Structure formats: C-alpha cells, structure tokens
Amino acid sequence: MDLFVKTLAKNVPMIILFFLFGAVFLLNIPTTSAAPQFWFSWQAGNYAPSWYQGKVLPIVGSPITVNFELIDNGQIADISQNKIRWYVNDRLIINETNGLGIQSARFSIPDYAVNAVEVRVSVVGYQDETLDRILYIPLSQPEVVIEMPSADGKISIGESIFRASPFFFNINNLNQLDFEWVVNGKQPETFGGTPWLLSLTIDSKISAGTPIDLSLTVNNISNDSESAAKNIQPVVK
C-alpha cells in the first residue's frame, strides 16, 4: 500500500498534465454545425365549410400559395439577395428573372398531377452552395357530407332538414354548385334559394324502422369534372 501511494504521488504531475492536454484536445475538435433547414407552409384556395378546422387539401386546378424560410443555426437566414428558383413537378415557374429572394410562390395545381404535387425550391449561392429541398403537397378529390337532423341516424314523422356540406371544390360559394337530391328514387322539392338544404316530410303512415334511401350528387357548374356523391339511409323512428 505504501509503495502504491508513493508511486501515485510521484506520477501525479504526469496525470494532471495528461488531463490538461486531453481537455485542450477536446476543446479543439471542430464542431459540425447543422445544415440549413427549410421551413415550408402552404395554403390552398379551394372551398371548405366555415366550421371546418382541418387543412384544406387542394384538388386539380386549385390555387395554392407556398412560403418558406431558411433556418441556419437556429436563425432565419437573410436570402433577400439570393437567386431562388421554384419548380412544380420539375417545371420551372419562378427564377431570378422574376426578382431576387422570392420566398413565396402562388400557382394552380396542374391537371397532370396525381396524388401529390412536388414543389422544389433551390437557393443559389448561399454560402457558396446551392441548397435544394422538395415539398410534397397531398391532393384530394371533391367530397360532400350530408348532415343528419340527429346523430343517431334516425328521423321522426313530419319534417326533417338535411344539409349538404361540400368540401374542396374550386369555388367561392355554394351558389356555384348544382345539388341533385334523390329520395327513394325520386327527386324531391328543395328550398329554392338554398339547394344544399333538403326538407323531407315523413308521412305518419310510414312504419317505424323503415329505411329511407337518400342520395346526393354535387357538381361544379363551371367544371363538370368536379363532382362528389353521397348516399345515406336514415331510419324512421
């Protein structure tokens, strides 16, 4: 034990020196900074009900705006003097001839797009490099939901009001759509100024438990390729 203590005491300066050199070595290891990151945001300009809180998904022909920021070391980078090139499905839509530092693009979803549209942004000459990122924006189709008078899917004898709620059509308001209701194979009368509403009167002679076949087709008046259909079967109480 005495021999160990004497040996340790003799070598303490060397041990301290080793740790000092090790600390200096670690401090001088070059740190690799994170690569610049692209932060994208986008907003489609097609229709959804005012109560809808989800993301409005574009369809073919929808106007859409895409924005981005370049984040470098946790800070928003100044790229106001850089050439920025925008591509949609590999087609150039904006470059430096439109100006420098363009961080926002507005375009319509091309008719050849399927399932998603690819947006690629190139920032040229940022710290002597060209930075490229790709954003995929999912595409949808027009949809329609029929809102029932009650959540249990049942309707009472007398009048019941059904409401159609279309989604994702390329319109500004519901008056740009054609609503075709069919009840048990026949077209019923609808509210003249609000064709998205259906007033259905159930006769007292109809037995409880009888299903009513109700279907709806919605078309964009200015574009026949945009349509949606829905079928439900409410049951008489």
Coordinates of N, CA, C and O in Angstrom, one line a residue, residues 14-132:
M14 N 2.3 14.0 -13.9 CA 2.1 13.5 -15.2 C 0.6 13.3 -15.5 O 0.1 13.5 -16.6
I15 N -0.2 12.8 -14.5 CA -1.6 12.6 -14.6 C -2.3 13.9 -14.9 O -3.2 14.0 -15.8
I16 N -2.0 14.9 -14.1 CA -2.6 16.2 -14.3 C -2.3 16.7 -15.7 O -3.2 17.3 -16.4
L17 N -1.1 16.6 -16.2 CA -0.7 17.0 -17.5 C -1.4 16.3 -18.6 O -1.9 16.9 -19.6
F18 N -1.7 15.0 -18.4 CA -2.4 14.2 -19.3 C -3.8 14.7 -19.5 O -4.3 14.9 -20.6
F19 N -4.5 15.0 -18.4 CA -5.9 15.5 -18.4 C -5.9 16.9 -19.0 O -6.9 17.3 -19.7
L20 N -4.9 17.7 -18.7 CA -4.9 19.1 -19.3 C -4.8 19.0 -20.8 O -5.5 19.7 -21.6
F21 N -3.9 18.2 -21.3 CA -3.7 18.0 -22.8 C -5.0 17.4 -23.4 O -5.4 17.8 -24.5
G22 N -5.6 16.5 -22.7 CA -6.9 15.9 -23.2 C -8.0 16.9 -23.3 O -8.7 16.9 -24.2
A23 N -8.1 17.8 -22.3 CA -9.1 18.8 -22.3 C -8.9 19.8 -23.5 O -9.8 20.2 -24.2
V24 N -7.6 20.2 -23.7 CA -7.3 21.1 -24.8 C -7.6 20.4 -26.1 O -8.1 21.0 -27.0
F25 N -7.3 19.1 -26.2 CA -7.6 18.4 -27.5 C -9.1 18.4 -27.7 O -9.6 18.6 -28.9
L26 N -9.9 18.1 -26.7 CA -11.4 18.1 -26.9 C -11.9 19.4 -27.3 O -12.8 19.6 -28.1
L27 N -11.4 20.5 -26.7 CA -11.8 21.9 -27.0 C -11.5 22.2 -28.4 O -12.2 23.1 -29.0
N28 N -10.5 21.6 -29.0 CA -10.1 22.0 -30.3 C -10.6 21.1 -31.4 O -10.3 21.2 -32.6
I29 N -11.5 20.1 -31.0 CA -12.2 19.3 -32.0 C -13.2 20.2 -32.8 O -14.0 20.8 -32.2
P30 N -13.1 20.3 -34.1 CA -14.0 21.1 -34.8 C -15.4 20.6 -34.7 O -15.7 19.4 -34.9
T31 N -16.4 21.5 -34.4 CA -17.8 21.1 -34.3 C -18.5 21.3 -35.6 O -18.2 22.3 -36.3
T32 N -19.3 20.4 -35.9 CA -20.0 20.4 -37.2 C -21.4 21.1 -37.0 O -22.2 20.6 -36.2
S33 N -21.6 22.2 -37.6 CA -22.9 22.9 -37.5 C -24.0 22.2 -38.3 O -23.7 21.6 -39.3
A34 N -25.2 22.3 -37.8 CA -26.3 21.6 -38.6 C -26.5 22.3 -39.9 O -26.3 23.5 -40.1
A35 N -26.9 21.5 -40.9 CA -27.2 22.0 -42.2 C -28.4 22.9 -42.2 O -29.3 22.7 -41.4
P36 N -28.4 24.0 -43.0 CA -29.6 24.8 -43.0 C -30.9 24.1 -43.3 O -30.9 23.1 -44.1
Q37 N -32.0 24.5 -42.7 CA -33.2 23.8 -42.8 C -34.3 24.7 -43.5 O -34.3 25.9 -43.3
F38 N -35.1 24.1 -44.3 CA -36.2 24.8 -45.0 C -37.5 24.6 -44.1 O -37.8 23.5 -43.8
W39 N -38.2 25.7 -43.8 CA -39.5 25.6 -43.1 C -40.5 26.1 -44.1 O -40.6 27.2 -44.5
F40 N -41.4 25.1 -44.5 CA -42.4 25.4 -45.5 C -43.8 25.6 -44.8 O -44.1 25.0 -43.8
S41 N -44.6 26.4 -45.5 CA -46.0 26.5 -45.2 C -46.8 26.6 -46.5 O -46.3 27.2 -47.4
W42 N -48.0 26.2 -46.5 CA -48.8 26.3 -47.7 C -50.3 26.4 -47.4 O -50.7 25.9 -46.3
Q43 N -51.0 27.0 -48.3 CA -52.5 27.2 -48.1 C -53.2 27.1 -49.4 O -52.8 27.8 -50.4
A44 N -54.2 26.2 -49.5 CA -54.9 26.1 -50.7 C -56.1 27.0 -50.7 O -56.6 27.4 -49.7
G45 N -56.5 27.4 -51.9 CA -57.6 28.4 -52.0 C -58.9 27.9 -52.4 O -59.8 28.6 -52.9
N46 N -59.1 26.5 -52.4 CA -60.4 26.0 -52.7 C -61.4 26.0 -51.5 O -61.0 26.4 -50.4
Y47 N -62.6 25.4 -51.7 CA -63.6 25.6 -50.7 C -63.7 24.6 -49.6 O -63.5 23.4 -49.8
A48 N -64.0 25.0 -48.4 CA -64.4 24.2 -47.3 C -65.4 25.0 -46.4 O -65.3 26.2 -46.4
P49 N -66.3 24.3 -45.7 CA -67.2 25.0 -44.8 C -66.5 25.8 -43.8 O -65.4 25.5 -43.4
S50 N -67.1 26.9 -43.4 CA -66.5 27.8 -42.4 C -66.2 27.2 -41.1 O -65.3 27.6 -40.4
W51 N -67.0 26.1 -40.7 CA -66.7 25.5 -39.4 C -65.6 24.4 -39.5 O -65.1 24.0 -38.4
Y52 N -65.1 24.1 -40.7 CA -64.1 23.1 -40.8 C -62.7 23.6 -40.3 O -62.3 24.7 -40.7
Q53 N -62.1 22.9 -39.4 CA -60.9 23.4 -38.8 C -59.6 22.6 -39.3 O -58.5 22.8 -38.8
G54 N -59.8 21.7 -40.2 CA -58.7 20.9 -40.7 C -58.0 21.6 -41.8 O -58.3 22.8 -42.2
K55 N -57.0 21.0 -42.4 CA -56.3 21.5 -43.5 C -57.1 21.3 -44.8 O -57.6 20.2 -45.1
V56 N -57.3 22.4 -45.5 CA -58.0 22.3 -46.8 C -57.0 21.8 -47.9 O -56.0 22.4 -48.2
L57 N -57.4 20.6 -48.4 CA -56.5 19.9 -49.3 C -56.8 20.4 -50.8 O -58.0 20.4 -51.1
P58 N -55.9 20.7 -51.6 CA -56.1 21.1 -52.9 C -56.6 20.0 -53.8 O -56.3 18.8 -53.5
I59 N -57.2 20.3 -54.9 CA -57.5 19.3 -56.0 C -56.9 19.9 -57.2 O -56.4 21.0 -57.2
V60 N -57.0 19.2 -58.3 CA -56.5 19.7 -59.6 C -57.2 21.0 -59.9 O -58.4 21.1 -59.8
G61 N -56.4 22.0 -60.3 CA -56.9 23.3 -60.6 C -57.0 24.3 -59.4 O -57.2 25.5 -59.6
S62 N -56.8 23.8 -58.2 CA -56.8 24.7 -57.0 C -55.7 25.7 -57.0 O -54.5 25.3 -57.2
P63 N -56.0 26.9 -56.7 CA -54.9 27.9 -56.4 C -54.2 27.6 -55.1 O -54.9 27.2 -54.1
I64 N -52.9 27.7 -55.0 CA -52.2 27.4 -53.8 C -51.0 28.3 -53.6 O -50.4 28.7 -54.6
T65 N -50.8 28.7 -52.4 CA -49.6 29.6 -52.1 C -48.7 28.8 -51.1 O -49.1 28.2 -50.1
V66 N -47.4 28.8 -51.5 CA -46.4 28.2 -50.7 C -45.3 29.2 -50.3 O -44.9 30.0 -51.1
N67 N -45.0 29.2 -49.0 CA -44.0 30.1 -48.5 C -42.9 29.2 -47.8 O -43.1 28.1 -47.4
F68 N -41.7 29.8 -47.7 CA -40.6 29.1 -46.9 C -39.7 30.1 -46.3 O -39.6 31.3 -46.7
E69 N -39.1 29.6 -45.2 CA -38.0 30.3 -44.6 C -36.8 29.4 -44.5 O -36.9 28.2 -44.4
L70 N -35.6 30.0 -44.6 CA -34.4 29.2 -44.5 C -33.8 29.4 -43.1 O -33.6 30.6 -42.7
I71 N -33.7 28.3 -42.3 CA -33.2 28.4 -40.9 C -31.8 27.9 -40.9 O -31.5 26.8 -41.3
D72 N -30.9 28.8 -40.4 CA -29.5 28.4 -40.3 C -29.0 28.7 -38.8 O -29.1 29.8 -38.4
N73 N -28.5 27.6 -38.2 CA -28.1 27.7 -36.8 C -29.2 28.4 -35.9 O -28.9 29.2 -35.0
G74 N -30.4 28.0 -36.1 CA -31.5 28.5 -35.3 C -32.0 29.8 -35.6 O -32.9 30.4 -34.9
Q75 N -31.4 30.5 -36.6 CA -31.8 31.8 -37.0 C -32.4 31.9 -38.4 O -32.0 31.0 -39.3
I76 N -33.3 32.8 -38.7 CA -33.8 33.0 -40.0 C -32.7 33.6 -40.9 O -32.2 34.7 -40.6
A77 N -32.4 32.9 -41.9 CA -31.3 33.4 -42.8 C -31.8 34.5 -43.7 O -32.9 34.5 -44.2
D78 N -30.9 35.5 -44.0 CA -31.2 36.6 -45.0 C -30.8 36.1 -46.3 O -29.7 36.0 -46.7
I79 N -31.8 35.8 -47.2 CA -31.6 35.3 -48.5 C -32.2 36.3 -49.5 O -32.6 35.9 -50.6
S80 N -32.4 37.5 -49.1 CA -33.1 38.5 -49.9 C -32.3 38.8 -51.2 O -32.9 39.3 -52.2
Q81 N -31.0 38.5 -51.2 CA -30.2 38.8 -52.4 C -29.8 37.6 -53.1 O -29.0 37.6 -54.1
N82 N -30.4 36.4 -52.8 CA -30.0 35.2 -53.4 C -31.0 34.9 -54.6 O -32.2 35.3 -54.5
K83 N -30.5 34.2 -55.5 CA -31.3 33.7 -56.6 C -32.1 32.5 -56.0 O -31.5 31.6 -55.4
I84 N -33.4 32.5 -56.2 CA -34.3 31.4 -55.7 C -35.1 30.9 -56.9 O -35.8 31.7 -57.5
R85 N -35.1 29.6 -57.1 CA -35.8 29.0 -58.2 C -36.8 28.0 -57.7 O -36.6 27.2 -56.8
W86 N -38.0 28.2 -58.2 CA -39.2 27.3 -57.8 C -39.6 26.4 -59.0 O -39.7 26.8 -60.1
Y87 N -39.8 25.2 -58.7 CA -40.2 24.2 -59.7 C -41.5 23.5 -59.1 O -41.6 23.1 -58.0
V88 N -42.4 23.2 -60.0 CA -43.6 22.4 -59.7 C -43.6 21.2 -60.6 O -43.7 21.3 -61.9
N89 N -43.4 20.0 -60.0 CA -43.3 18.8 -60.8 C -42.2 18.9 -61.9 O -42.4 18.6 -63.0
D90 N -41.1 19.5 -61.4 CA -39.9 19.7 -62.3 C -40.0 20.8 -63.4 O -39.2 20.9 -64.2
R91 N -41.1 21.5 -63.3 CA -41.3 22.6 -64.3 C -41.0 23.9 -63.6 O -41.5 24.3 -62.6
L92 N -40.0 24.6 -64.1 CA -39.6 25.9 -63.6 C -40.7 26.9 -63.7 O -41.3 27.2 -64.8
I93 N -41.1 27.5 -62.5 CA -42.2 28.6 -62.6 C -41.7 29.9 -62.1 O -42.3 30.9 -62.5
I94 N -40.6 30.0 -61.3 CA -40.1 31.3 -60.9 C -38.5 31.1 -60.8 O -38.0 30.1 -60.3
N95 N -37.8 32.1 -61.3 CA -36.4 32.2 -61.1 C -35.9 33.6 -60.9 O -36.8 34.5 -60.7
E96 N -34.6 33.9 -61.0 CA -34.1 35.2 -60.7 C -34.6 36.3 -61.7 O -34.5 37.5 -61.4
T97 N -35.1 35.9 -62.9 CA -35.6 36.9 -63.8 C -36.9 37.6 -63.2 O -37.3 38.6 -63.6
N98 N -37.5 36.9 -62.2 CA -38.7 37.4 -61.5 C -38.3 38.3 -60.3 O -39.1 39.0 -59.7
G99 N -37.0 38.3 -60.0 CA -36.5 39.0 -58.9 C -35.7 38.2 -57.9 O -35.7 36.9 -58.1
L100 N -35.0 38.8 -57.0 CA -34.1 38.0 -56.1 C -34.9 37.8 -54.7 O -35.8 38.6 -54.4
G101 N -34.5 36.7 -54.1 CA -35.1 36.5 -52.7 C -36.5 36.2 -52.7 O -37.2 36.5 -51.7
I102 N -37.1 35.6 -53.7 CA -38.5 35.3 -53.7 C -38.8 34.0 -52.9 O -38.5 32.9 -53.3
Q103 N -39.5 34.2 -51.8 CA -39.7 33.1 -50.8 C -41.2 32.7 -50.8 O -41.6 32.0 -49.9
S104 N -42.0 33.2 -51.8 CA -43.4 32.8 -51.8 C -43.8 32.6 -53.3 O -43.3 33.3 -54.2
A105 N -44.5 31.5 -53.5 CA -45.0 31.2 -54.9 C -46.5 30.9 -54.9 O -47.0 30.2 -54.0
R106 N -47.2 31.4 -55.9 CA -48.6 31.1 -56.0 C -48.8 30.5 -57.4 O -48.4 31.0 -58.4
F107 N -49.5 29.4 -57.4 CA -49.7 28.7 -58.7 C -51.0 27.8 -58.6 O -51.6 27.7 -57.5
S108 N -51.4 27.3 -59.7 CA -52.6 26.3 -59.6 C -52.1 24.9 -59.8 O -51.1 24.7 -60.5
I109 N -52.7 24.0 -59.2 CA -52.3 22.6 -59.3 C -52.5 22.1 -60.7 O -53.7 22.2 -61.2
P110 N -51.5 21.6 -61.4 CA -51.6 21.3 -62.8 C -52.5 20.0 -63.0 O -52.6 19.2 -62.1
D111 N -53.1 19.9 -64.1 CA -54.0 18.8 -64.4 C -53.4 17.5 -64.5 O -54.0 16.4 -64.5
Y112 N -52.0 17.5 -64.7 CA -51.3 16.2 -64.8 C -50.9 15.7 -63.4 O -50.3 14.6 -63.3
A113 N -51.1 16.4 -62.4 CA -50.7 16.0 -61.0 C -51.6 14.8 -60.5 O -52.8 14.8 -60.7
V114 N -51.0 13.8 -59.9 CA -51.7 12.7 -59.4 C -51.2 12.4 -57.9 O -50.1 12.3 -57.6
N115 N -52.2 12.3 -57.0 CA -52.0 12.0 -55.6 C -51.2 13.2 -54.8 O -51.6 13.5 -53.7
A116 N -50.2 13.7 -55.4 CA -49.5 14.8 -54.7 C -48.8 15.7 -55.8 O -48.6 15.3 -56.9
V117 N -48.5 16.9 -55.4 CA -47.7 17.8 -56.3 C -46.4 18.0 -55.6 O -46.3 18.2 -54.4
E118 N -45.3 18.0 -56.4 CA -44.0 18.2 -55.9 C -43.5 19.6 -56.2 O -43.5 20.1 -57.3
V119 N -43.1 20.3 -55.1 CA -42.6 21.6 -55.2 C -41.2 21.6 -54.7 O -40.8 21.2 -53.6
R120 N -40.3 22.0 -55.6 CA -38.8 22.1 -55.3 C -38.4 23.5 -55.3 O -38.7 24.3 -56.2
V121 N -37.6 23.8 -54.3 CA -37.0 25.2 -54.1 C -35.5 25.1 -54.1 O -34.9 24.2 -53.4
S122 N -34.8 25.9 -54.9 CA -33.4 26.0 -54.9 C -32.9 27.4 -54.5 O -33.4 28.3 -55.2
V123 N -32.1 27.4 -53.5 CA -31.5 28.7 -53.1 C -30.1 28.7 -53.6 O -29.2 27.9 -53.2
V124 N -29.8 29.5 -54.6 CA -28.5 29.5 -55.3 C -27.5 30.5 -54.6 O -27.8 31.6 -54.2
G125 N -26.3 30.0 -54.3 CA -25.2 30.8 -53.8 C -25.3 31.1 -52.4 O -24.7 32.2 -51.9
Y126 N -25.9 30.3 -51.6 CA -26.0 30.5 -50.1 C -24.7 29.9 -49.5 O -24.5 28.7 -49.5
Q127 N -23.9 30.8 -49.0 CA -22.5 30.4 -48.5 C -21.8 29.5 -49.5 O -21.3 28.5 -49.2
D128 N -21.8 30.0 -50.8 CA -21.2 29.3 -51.9 C -21.7 28.0 -52.2 O -21.1 27.1 -52.8
E129 N -22.9 27.7 -51.8 CA -23.6 26.4 -52.1 C -25.0 26.7 -52.7 O -25.6 27.7 -52.5
T130 N -25.5 25.6 -53.3 CA -26.9 25.7 -53.8 C -27.7 24.7 -52.9 O -27.3 23.5 -52.8
L131 N -28.7 25.2 -52.2 CA -29.5 24.4 -51.3 C -30.8 24.0 -52.0 O -31.5 24.9 -52.6
D132 N -31.2 22.7 -52.0 CA -32.4 22.2 -52.6 C -33.2 21.5 -51.6 O -32.7 20.7 -50.8

